[in-house]
């Protein structure tokens, strides 16, 4: 038994597809496509709620699957191939391509994510981190829900409603208005930092390359700060390794200082919120984020007061061992917490705070001594600086 998969755009069936439908014993597809293209004498299955893969796999005789957009682009082709079914594919233009064309936006740098099911929060974080993201939506994870999660980030939302139907409509609005609206399904969202932007010319499709070309654990000179505020690159490297920032994750950088940890997390693809009470350092965080071309949301104020108001993180870096700050961050529900502890006498209390919050705790002492050039091609060692890192990981 062969399944013929036909991709549909707004124009309807591609040339020649009518004869394939005429020979089919079973036709599977979204209800609006079945009503539009299939005669009443055919056996049909509605796939609006998801592909009925078992019924398709056990069908007898020629079967046709109608798919809105390209079946090979976040479509049903993967599920059919995974069941080792014999397939013939008729592709078409993807809905993302069509939507990008409608807003006159080159789409080679648009990141495409699925917001369906348990992937929704990861899709939200990609929208928080990147400049142009297309989101494949689902009931309960649509434009209004996405817009609600984007408050605090400067984003515009383009929504294509009733995708693939004659009633298809494009709307462009800010997140506040998008949250208030009721949206017709099926729909597709394009989340943009700038409506007029055209993106950077790149050799790599799908958004910024991670990790960045200059690597990570950048030199301290890469971040404007003030005397006594900063984290040695060697310490930052281990902290980043334990935080595991990546696309789809949200990282808090608490007591952020210059914002170096948060900015480097953003360069590695994560969405980032920097929390800092010092107004002078807040200015530097904004400037540093702009200099590195990343979008870091700033939450200014006392951390123990601010962090309960923030979206739940995947990882938290705490640049202070103050007990109230550590307890607030440990209770945020992140999978990973990393705490910088300069003071030996606070190690025990910090470790207990993490353990009491349900973390398996590890840590180390880090001593950093830079090499320095001496006259006559000699090499010396600068005075060492020492600190402690503790990290907690949830099972």
mmCIF file of N, CA and C in Angstrom, residues 261-362:
data_model
loop_
_atom_site.group_PDB
_atom_site.id
_atom_site.type_symbol
_atom_site.label_atom_id
_atom_site.label_comp_id
_atom_site.label_asym_id
_atom_site.label_seq_id
_atom_site.Cartn_x
_atom_site.Cartn_y
_atom_site.Cartn_z
ATOM 1 N N UNK A 261 27.698 37.071 31.985
ATOM 2 C CA UNK A 261 27.153 35.711 31.950
ATOM 3 C C UNK A 261 25.888 35.668 31.098
ATOM 4 N N UNK A 262 25.002 36.628 31.313
ATOM 5 C CA UNK A 262 23.768 36.652 30.535
ATOM 6 C C UNK A 262 24.016 36.883 29.058
ATOM 7 N N UNK A 263 24.915 37.784 28.739
ATOM 8 C CA UNK A 263 25.205 38.085 27.333
ATOM 9 C C UNK A 263 25.823 36.873 26.650
ATOM 10 N N UNK A 264 26.744 36.208 27.322
ATOM 11 C CA UNK A 264 27.328 35.012 26.709
ATOM 12 C C UNK A 264 26.290 33.893 26.586
ATOM 13 N N UNK A 265 25.368 33.803 27.530
ATOM 14 C CA UNK A 265 24.289 32.823 27.404
ATOM 15 C C UNK A 265 23.434 33.135 26.175
ATOM 16 N N UNK A 266 23.175 34.430 25.946
ATOM 17 C CA UNK A 266 22.408 34.834 24.772
ATOM 18 C C UNK A 266 23.170 34.527 23.485
ATOM 19 N N UNK A 267 24.483 34.723 23.496
ATOM 20 C CA UNK A 267 25.285 34.388 22.315
ATOM 21 C C UNK A 267 25.261 32.892 22.027
ATOM 22 N N UNK A 268 24.985 32.094 23.034
ATOM 23 C CA UNK A 268 24.858 30.646 22.858
ATOM 24 C C UNK A 268 23.427 30.228 22.552
ATOM 25 N N UNK A 269 22.528 31.203 22.355
ATOM 26 C CA UNK A 269 21.187 30.908 21.860
ATOM 27 C C UNK A 269 20.071 31.002 22.864
ATOM 28 N N UNK A 270 20.365 31.223 24.140
ATOM 29 C CA UNK A 270 19.326 31.242 25.165
ATOM 30 C C UNK A 270 18.619 32.594 25.218
ATOM 31 N N UNK A 271 17.379 32.574 25.710
ATOM 32 C CA UNK A 271 16.716 33.801 26.120
ATOM 33 C C UNK A 271 17.246 34.171 27.501
ATOM 34 N N UNK A 272 17.388 35.472 27.772
ATOM 35 C CA UNK A 272 18.076 35.899 28.997
ATOM 36 C C UNK A 272 17.335 37.054 29.654
ATOM 37 N N UNK A 273 17.229 36.969 30.981
ATOM 38 C CA UNK A 273 16.802 38.096 31.800
ATOM 39 C C UNK A 273 17.941 38.412 32.761
ATOM 40 N N UNK A 274 18.411 39.649 32.744
ATOM 41 C CA UNK A 274 19.455 40.095 33.665
ATOM 42 C C UNK A 274 18.799 40.882 34.793
ATOM 43 N N UNK A 275 19.115 40.521 36.028
ATOM 44 C CA UNK A 275 18.558 41.175 37.208
ATOM 45 C C UNK A 275 19.686 41.929 37.908
ATOM 46 N N UNK A 276 19.509 43.238 38.092
ATOM 47 C CA UNK A 276 20.555 44.043 38.709
ATOM 48 C C UNK A 276 19.915 45.239 39.421
ATOM 49 N N UNK A 277 20.367 45.500 40.663
ATOM 50 C CA UNK A 277 19.824 46.605 41.452
ATOM 51 C C UNK A 277 20.578 47.909 41.248
ATOM 52 N N UNK A 278 21.837 47.856 40.825
ATOM 53 C CA UNK A 278 22.678 49.042 40.683
ATOM 54 C C UNK A 278 22.363 49.732 39.356
ATOM 55 N N UNK A 279 21.888 50.971 39.422
ATOM 56 C CA UNK A 279 21.461 51.671 38.202
ATOM 57 C C UNK A 279 22.623 51.903 37.247
ATOM 58 N N UNK A 280 23.812 52.151 37.771
ATOM 59 C CA UNK A 280 24.972 52.348 36.906
ATOM 60 C C UNK A 280 25.327 51.086 36.142
ATOM 61 N N UNK A 281 25.245 49.956 36.810
ATOM 62 C CA UNK A 281 25.516 48.689 36.131
ATOM 63 C C UNK A 281 24.406 48.345 35.146
ATOM 64 N N UNK A 282 23.176 48.735 35.437
ATOM 65 C CA UNK A 282 22.086 48.497 34.484
ATOM 66 C C UNK A 282 22.371 49.159 33.142
ATOM 67 N N UNK A 283 22.896 50.387 33.207
ATOM 68 C CA UNK A 283 23.255 51.091 31.971
ATOM 69 C C UNK A 283 24.324 50.304 31.211
ATOM 70 N N UNK A 284 25.290 49.756 31.929
ATOM 71 C CA UNK A 284 26.362 49.003 31.281
ATOM 72 C C UNK A 284 25.833 47.696 30.690
ATOM 73 N N UNK A 285 24.895 47.062 31.357
ATOM 74 C CA UNK A 285 24.323 45.817 30.822
ATOM 75 C C UNK A 285 23.658 46.087 29.477
ATOM 76 N N UNK A 286 22.855 47.146 29.418
ATOM 77 C CA UNK A 286 22.181 47.498 28.163
ATOM 78 C C UNK A 286 23.204 47.789 27.070
ATOM 79 N N UNK A 287 24.243 48.549 27.414
ATOM 80 C CA UNK A 287 25.271 48.884 26.422
ATOM 81 C C UNK A 287 26.025 47.638 25.976
ATOM 82 N N UNK A 288 26.372 46.766 26.897
ATOM 83 C CA UNK A 288 27.113 45.549 26.540
ATOM 84 C C UNK A 288 26.279 44.627 25.667
ATOM 85 N N UNK A 289 24.996 44.478 25.996
ATOM 86 C CA UNK A 289 24.131 43.628 25.178
ATOM 87 C C UNK A 289 24.031 44.177 23.761
ATOM 88 N N UNK A 290 23.882 45.500 23.644
ATOM 89 C CA UNK A 290 23.818 46.108 22.322
ATOM 90 C C UNK A 290 25.110 45.931 21.546
ATOM 91 N N UNK A 291 26.247 46.049 22.241
ATOM 92 C CA UNK A 291 27.540 45.899 21.566
ATOM 93 C C UNK A 291 27.731 44.491 21.019
ATOM 94 N N UNK A 292 27.147 43.497 21.681
ATOM 95 C CA UNK A 292 27.289 42.109 21.233
ATOM 96 C C UNK A 292 26.099 41.642 20.389
ATOM 97 N N UNK A 293 25.141 42.525 20.150
ATOM 98 C CA UNK A 293 24.045 42.211 19.248
ATOM 99 C C UNK A 293 23.071 41.179 19.773
ATOM 100 N N UNK A 294 22.864 41.154 21.094
ATOM 101 C CA UNK A 294 21.915 40.195 21.662
ATOM 102 C C UNK A 294 20.819 40.942 22.412
ATOM 103 N N UNK A 295 19.690 40.259 22.573
ATOM 104 C CA UNK A 295 18.525 40.850 23.208
ATOM 105 C C UNK A 295 18.422 40.306 24.630
ATOM 106 N N UNK A 296 18.901 41.080 25.602
ATOM 107 C CA UNK A 296 18.832 40.705 27.009
ATOM 108 C C UNK A 296 17.791 41.593 27.679
ATOM 109 N N UNK A 297 16.791 40.980 28.278
ATOM 110 C CA UNK A 297 15.780 41.757 29.003
ATOM 111 C C UNK A 297 16.351 42.141 30.368
ATOM 112 N N UNK A 298 16.249 43.418 30.711
ATOM 113 C CA UNK A 298 16.761 43.913 31.984
ATOM 114 C C UNK A 298 15.620 44.046 32.981
ATOM 115 N N UNK A 299 15.801 43.457 34.169
ATOM 116 C CA UNK A 299 14.866 43.623 35.278
ATOM 117 C C UNK A 299 15.628 44.305 36.403
ATOM 118 N N UNK A 300 15.415 45.588 36.577
ATOM 119 C CA UNK A 300 16.187 46.331 37.578
ATOM 120 C C UNK A 300 15.446 46.344 38.909
ATOM 121 N N UNK A 301 16.189 46.153 39.970
ATOM 122 C CA UNK A 301 15.616 46.148 41.307
ATOM 123 C C UNK A 301 16.276 45.103 42.177
ATOM 124 N N UNK A 302 15.898 45.087 43.456
ATOM 125 C CA UNK A 302 16.466 44.124 44.385
ATOM 126 C C UNK A 302 16.061 42.705 43.972
ATOM 127 N N UNK A 303 17.036 41.810 43.813
ATOM 128 C CA UNK A 303 16.727 40.481 43.270
ATOM 129 C C UNK A 303 15.656 39.723 44.033
ATOM 130 N N UNK A 304 15.700 39.747 45.361
ATOM 131 C CA UNK A 304 14.721 38.975 46.120
ATOM 132 C C UNK A 304 13.294 39.481 45.892
ATOM 133 N N UNK A 305 13.162 40.744 45.475
ATOM 134 C CA UNK A 305 11.843 41.291 45.153
ATOM 135 C C UNK A 305 11.468 41.059 43.698
ATOM 136 N N UNK A 306 12.462 41.088 42.815
ATOM 137 C CA UNK A 306 12.191 41.018 41.374
ATOM 138 C C UNK A 306 11.960 39.589 40.901
ATOM 139 N N UNK A 307 12.778 38.636 41.346
ATOM 140 C CA UNK A 307 12.743 37.311 40.726
ATOM 141 C C UNK A 307 11.399 36.591 40.846
ATOM 142 N N UNK A 308 10.583 36.805 41.919
ATOM 143 C CA UNK A 308 9.290 36.119 41.933
ATOM 144 C C UNK A 308 8.336 36.568 40.841
ATOM 145 N N UNK A 309 8.606 37.710 40.209
ATOM 146 C CA UNK A 309 7.722 38.238 39.161
ATOM 147 C C UNK A 309 8.114 37.775 37.769
ATOM 148 N N UNK A 310 9.224 37.046 37.634
ATOM 149 C CA UNK A 310 9.769 36.717 36.314
ATOM 150 C C UNK A 310 9.273 35.365 35.827
ATOM 151 N N UNK A 311 9.296 35.137 34.504
ATOM 152 C CA UNK A 311 8.949 33.821 33.971
ATOM 153 C C UNK A 311 9.896 32.751 34.504
ATOM 154 N N UNK A 312 9.394 31.547 34.653
ATOM 155 C CA UNK A 312 10.191 30.454 35.215
ATOM 156 C C UNK A 312 11.405 30.159 34.328
ATOM 157 N N UNK A 313 12.594 30.094 34.928
ATOM 158 C CA UNK A 313 13.822 29.875 34.133
ATOM 159 C C UNK A 313 14.150 28.394 33.981
ATOM 160 N N UNK A 314 15.015 28.114 33.027
ATOM 161 C CA UNK A 314 15.615 26.787 32.911
ATOM 162 C C UNK A 314 16.930 26.718 33.670
ATOM 163 N N UNK A 315 17.630 27.845 33.762
ATOM 164 C CA UNK A 315 18.906 27.901 34.471
ATOM 165 C C UNK A 315 19.062 29.287 35.080
ATOM 166 N N UNK A 316 19.746 29.342 36.241
ATOM 167 C CA UNK A 316 19.945 30.608 36.945
ATOM 168 C C UNK A 316 21.409 30.720 37.345
ATOM 169 N N UNK A 317 22.008 31.863 37.020
ATOM 170 C CA UNK A 317 23.315 32.200 37.562
ATOM 171 C C UNK A 317 23.112 33.261 38.624
ATOM 172 N N UNK A 318 23.709 33.060 39.802
ATOM 173 C CA UNK A 318 23.583 33.999 40.904
ATOM 174 C C UNK A 318 24.971 34.551 41.204
ATOM 175 N N UNK A 319 25.163 35.830 40.955
ATOM 176 C CA UNK A 319 26.469 36.450 41.151
ATOM 177 C C UNK A 319 26.685 36.965 42.551
ATOM 178 N N UNK A 320 25.908 36.454 43.502
ATOM 179 C CA UNK A 320 26.027 36.876 44.909
ATOM 180 C C UNK A 320 25.686 35.685 45.785
ATOM 181 N N UNK A 321 26.338 35.607 46.936
ATOM 182 C CA UNK A 321 26.017 34.552 47.900
ATOM 183 C C UNK A 321 25.133 35.064 49.023
ATOM 184 N N UNK A 322 24.544 36.243 48.870
ATOM 185 C CA UNK A 322 23.630 36.769 49.885
ATOM 186 C C UNK A 322 22.515 35.756 50.121
ATOM 187 N N UNK A 323 22.270 35.336 51.358
ATOM 188 C CA UNK A 323 21.344 34.226 51.625
ATOM 189 C C UNK A 323 19.954 34.431 51.050
ATOM 190 N N UNK A 324 19.392 35.656 51.155
ATOM 191 C CA UNK A 324 18.034 35.869 50.657
ATOM 192 C C UNK A 324 17.957 35.768 49.139
ATOM 193 N N UNK A 325 19.049 36.157 48.458
ATOM 194 C CA UNK A 325 19.079 36.063 46.998
ATOM 195 C C UNK A 325 19.209 34.602 46.575
ATOM 196 N N UNK A 326 20.078 33.861 47.210
ATOM 197 C CA UNK A 326 20.261 32.443 46.873
ATOM 198 C C UNK A 326 18.967 31.678 47.106
ATOM 199 N N UNK A 327 18.287 31.923 48.237
ATOM 200 C CA UNK A 327 17.034 31.208 48.517
ATOM 201 C C UNK A 327 15.963 31.536 47.482
ATOM 202 N N UNK A 328 15.868 32.804 47.098
ATOM 203 C CA UNK A 328 14.864 33.187 46.102
ATOM 204 C C UNK A 328 15.123 32.506 44.768
ATOM 205 N N UNK A 329 16.380 32.441 44.373
ATOM 206 C CA UNK A 329 16.725 31.821 43.086
ATOM 207 C C UNK A 329 16.594 30.310 43.151
ATOM 208 N N UNK A 330 16.962 29.711 44.283
ATOM 209 C CA UNK A 330 16.847 28.263 44.424
ATOM 210 C C UNK A 330 15.393 27.813 44.382
ATOM 211 N N UNK A 331 14.482 28.693 44.789
ATOM 212 C CA UNK A 331 13.067 28.339 44.785
ATOM 213 C C UNK A 331 12.343 28.634 43.490
ATOM 214 N N UNK A 332 13.070 29.040 42.460
ATOM 215 C CA UNK A 332 12.426 29.437 41.205
ATOM 216 C C UNK A 332 12.056 28.257 40.310
ATOM 217 N N UNK A 333 12.544 27.059 40.633
ATOM 218 C CA UNK A 333 12.172 25.878 39.868
ATOM 219 C C UNK A 333 13.034 25.582 38.668
ATOM 220 N N UNK A 334 14.204 26.211 38.555
ATOM 221 C CA UNK A 334 15.087 25.964 37.418
ATOM 222 C C UNK A 334 15.696 24.574 37.496
ATOM 223 N N UNK A 335 16.068 24.039 36.341
ATOM 224 C CA UNK A 335 16.749 22.747 36.324
ATOM 225 C C UNK A 335 18.182 22.861 36.821
ATOM 226 N N UNK A 336 18.797 24.050 36.649
ATOM 227 C CA UNK A 336 20.196 24.257 37.030
ATOM 228 C C UNK A 336 20.359 25.612 37.704
ATOM 229 N N UNK A 337 21.129 25.647 38.768
ATOM 230 C CA UNK A 337 21.473 26.895 39.445
ATOM 231 C C UNK A 337 22.977 26.900 39.693
ATOM 232 N N UNK A 338 23.626 27.997 39.342
ATOM 233 C CA UNK A 338 25.061 28.165 39.584
ATOM 234 C C UNK A 338 25.247 29.423 40.424
ATOM 235 N N UNK A 339 25.997 29.308 41.526
ATOM 236 C CA UNK A 339 26.188 30.426 42.446
ATOM 237 C C UNK A 339 27.676 30.733 42.577
ATOM 238 N N UNK A 340 28.023 31.998 42.393
ATOM 239 C CA UNK A 340 29.375 32.467 42.653
ATOM 240 C C UNK A 340 29.482 32.808 44.137
ATOM 241 N N UNK A 341 30.440 32.162 44.823
ATOM 242 C CA UNK A 341 30.595 32.357 46.270
ATOM 243 C C UNK A 341 32.014 32.841 46.542
ATOM 244 N N UNK A 342 32.225 34.151 46.646
ATOM 245 C CA UNK A 342 33.580 34.638 46.933
ATOM 246 C C UNK A 342 34.018 34.367 48.373
ATOM 247 N N UNK A 343 33.070 34.196 49.292
ATOM 248 C CA UNK A 343 33.390 34.114 50.711
ATOM 249 C C UNK A 343 33.371 32.660 51.189
ATOM 250 N N UNK A 344 34.469 32.221 51.785
ATOM 251 C CA UNK A 344 34.568 30.850 52.288
ATOM 252 C C UNK A 344 33.504 30.560 53.338
ATOM 253 N N UNK A 345 33.206 31.535 54.187
ATOM 254 C CA UNK A 345 32.288 31.268 55.291
ATOM 255 C C UNK A 345 30.829 31.169 54.852
ATOM 256 N N UNK A 346 30.537 31.438 53.571
ATOM 257 C CA UNK A 346 29.165 31.295 53.075
ATOM 258 C C UNK A 346 28.951 30.022 52.269
ATOM 259 N N UNK A 347 29.990 29.225 52.105
ATOM 260 C CA UNK A 347 29.853 28.006 51.307
ATOM 261 C C UNK A 347 28.816 27.061 51.901
ATOM 262 N N UNK A 348 28.880 26.830 53.192
ATOM 263 C CA UNK A 348 27.975 25.869 53.815
ATOM 264 C C UNK A 348 26.526 26.288 53.703
ATOM 265 N N UNK A 349 26.228 27.546 53.998
ATOM 266 C CA UNK A 349 24.847 28.018 53.933
ATOM 267 C C UNK A 349 24.318 27.998 52.505
ATOM 268 N N UNK A 350 25.174 28.350 51.540
ATOM 269 C CA UNK A 350 24.748 28.336 50.141
ATOM 270 C C UNK A 350 24.459 26.916 49.682
ATOM 271 N N UNK A 351 25.330 25.983 50.061
ATOM 272 C CA UNK A 351 25.110 24.589 49.692
ATOM 273 C C UNK A 351 23.814 24.051 50.301
ATOM 274 N N UNK A 352 23.538 24.387 51.559
ATOM 275 C CA UNK A 352 22.312 23.920 52.206
ATOM 276 C C UNK A 352 21.072 24.496 51.524
ATOM 277 N N UNK A 353 21.146 25.765 51.120
ATOM 278 C CA UNK A 353 19.999 26.383 50.446
ATOM 279 C C UNK A 353 19.673 25.654 49.146
ATOM 280 N N UNK A 354 20.692 25.277 48.394
ATOM 281 C CA UNK A 354 20.462 24.530 47.154
ATOM 282 C C UNK A 354 19.947 23.125 47.443
ATOM 283 N N UNK A 355 20.551 22.452 48.397
ATOM 284 C CA UNK A 355 20.130 21.092 48.729
ATOM 285 C C UNK A 355 18.699 21.073 49.255
ATOM 286 N N UNK A 356 18.351 22.047 50.099
ATOM 287 C CA UNK A 356 16.991 22.105 50.641
ATOM 288 C C UNK A 356 15.953 22.349 49.550
ATOM 289 N N UNK A 357 16.374 22.966 48.445
ATOM 290 C CA UNK A 357 15.462 23.210 47.326
ATOM 291 C C UNK A 357 15.384 22.022 46.365
ATOM 292 N N UNK A 358 16.076 20.932 46.690
ATOM 293 C CA UNK A 358 15.952 19.721 45.896
ATOM 294 C C UNK A 358 17.040 19.508 44.864
ATOM 295 N N UNK A 359 18.160 20.219 44.998
ATOM 296 C CA UNK A 359 19.242 20.092 44.030
ATOM 297 C C UNK A 359 20.326 19.132 44.522
ATOM 298 N N UNK A 360 20.893 18.382 43.574
ATOM 299 C CA UNK A 360 22.146 17.676 43.825
ATOM 300 C C UNK A 360 23.263 18.694 43.622
ATOM 301 N N UNK A 361 24.074 18.904 44.648
ATOM 302 C CA UNK A 361 24.992 20.042 44.674
ATOM 303 C C UNK A 361 26.431 19.590 44.447
ATOM 304 N N UNK A 362 27.124 20.310 43.601
ATOM 305 C CA UNK A 362 28.561 20.135 43.397
ATOM 306 C C UNK A 362 29.235 21.484 43.466
#
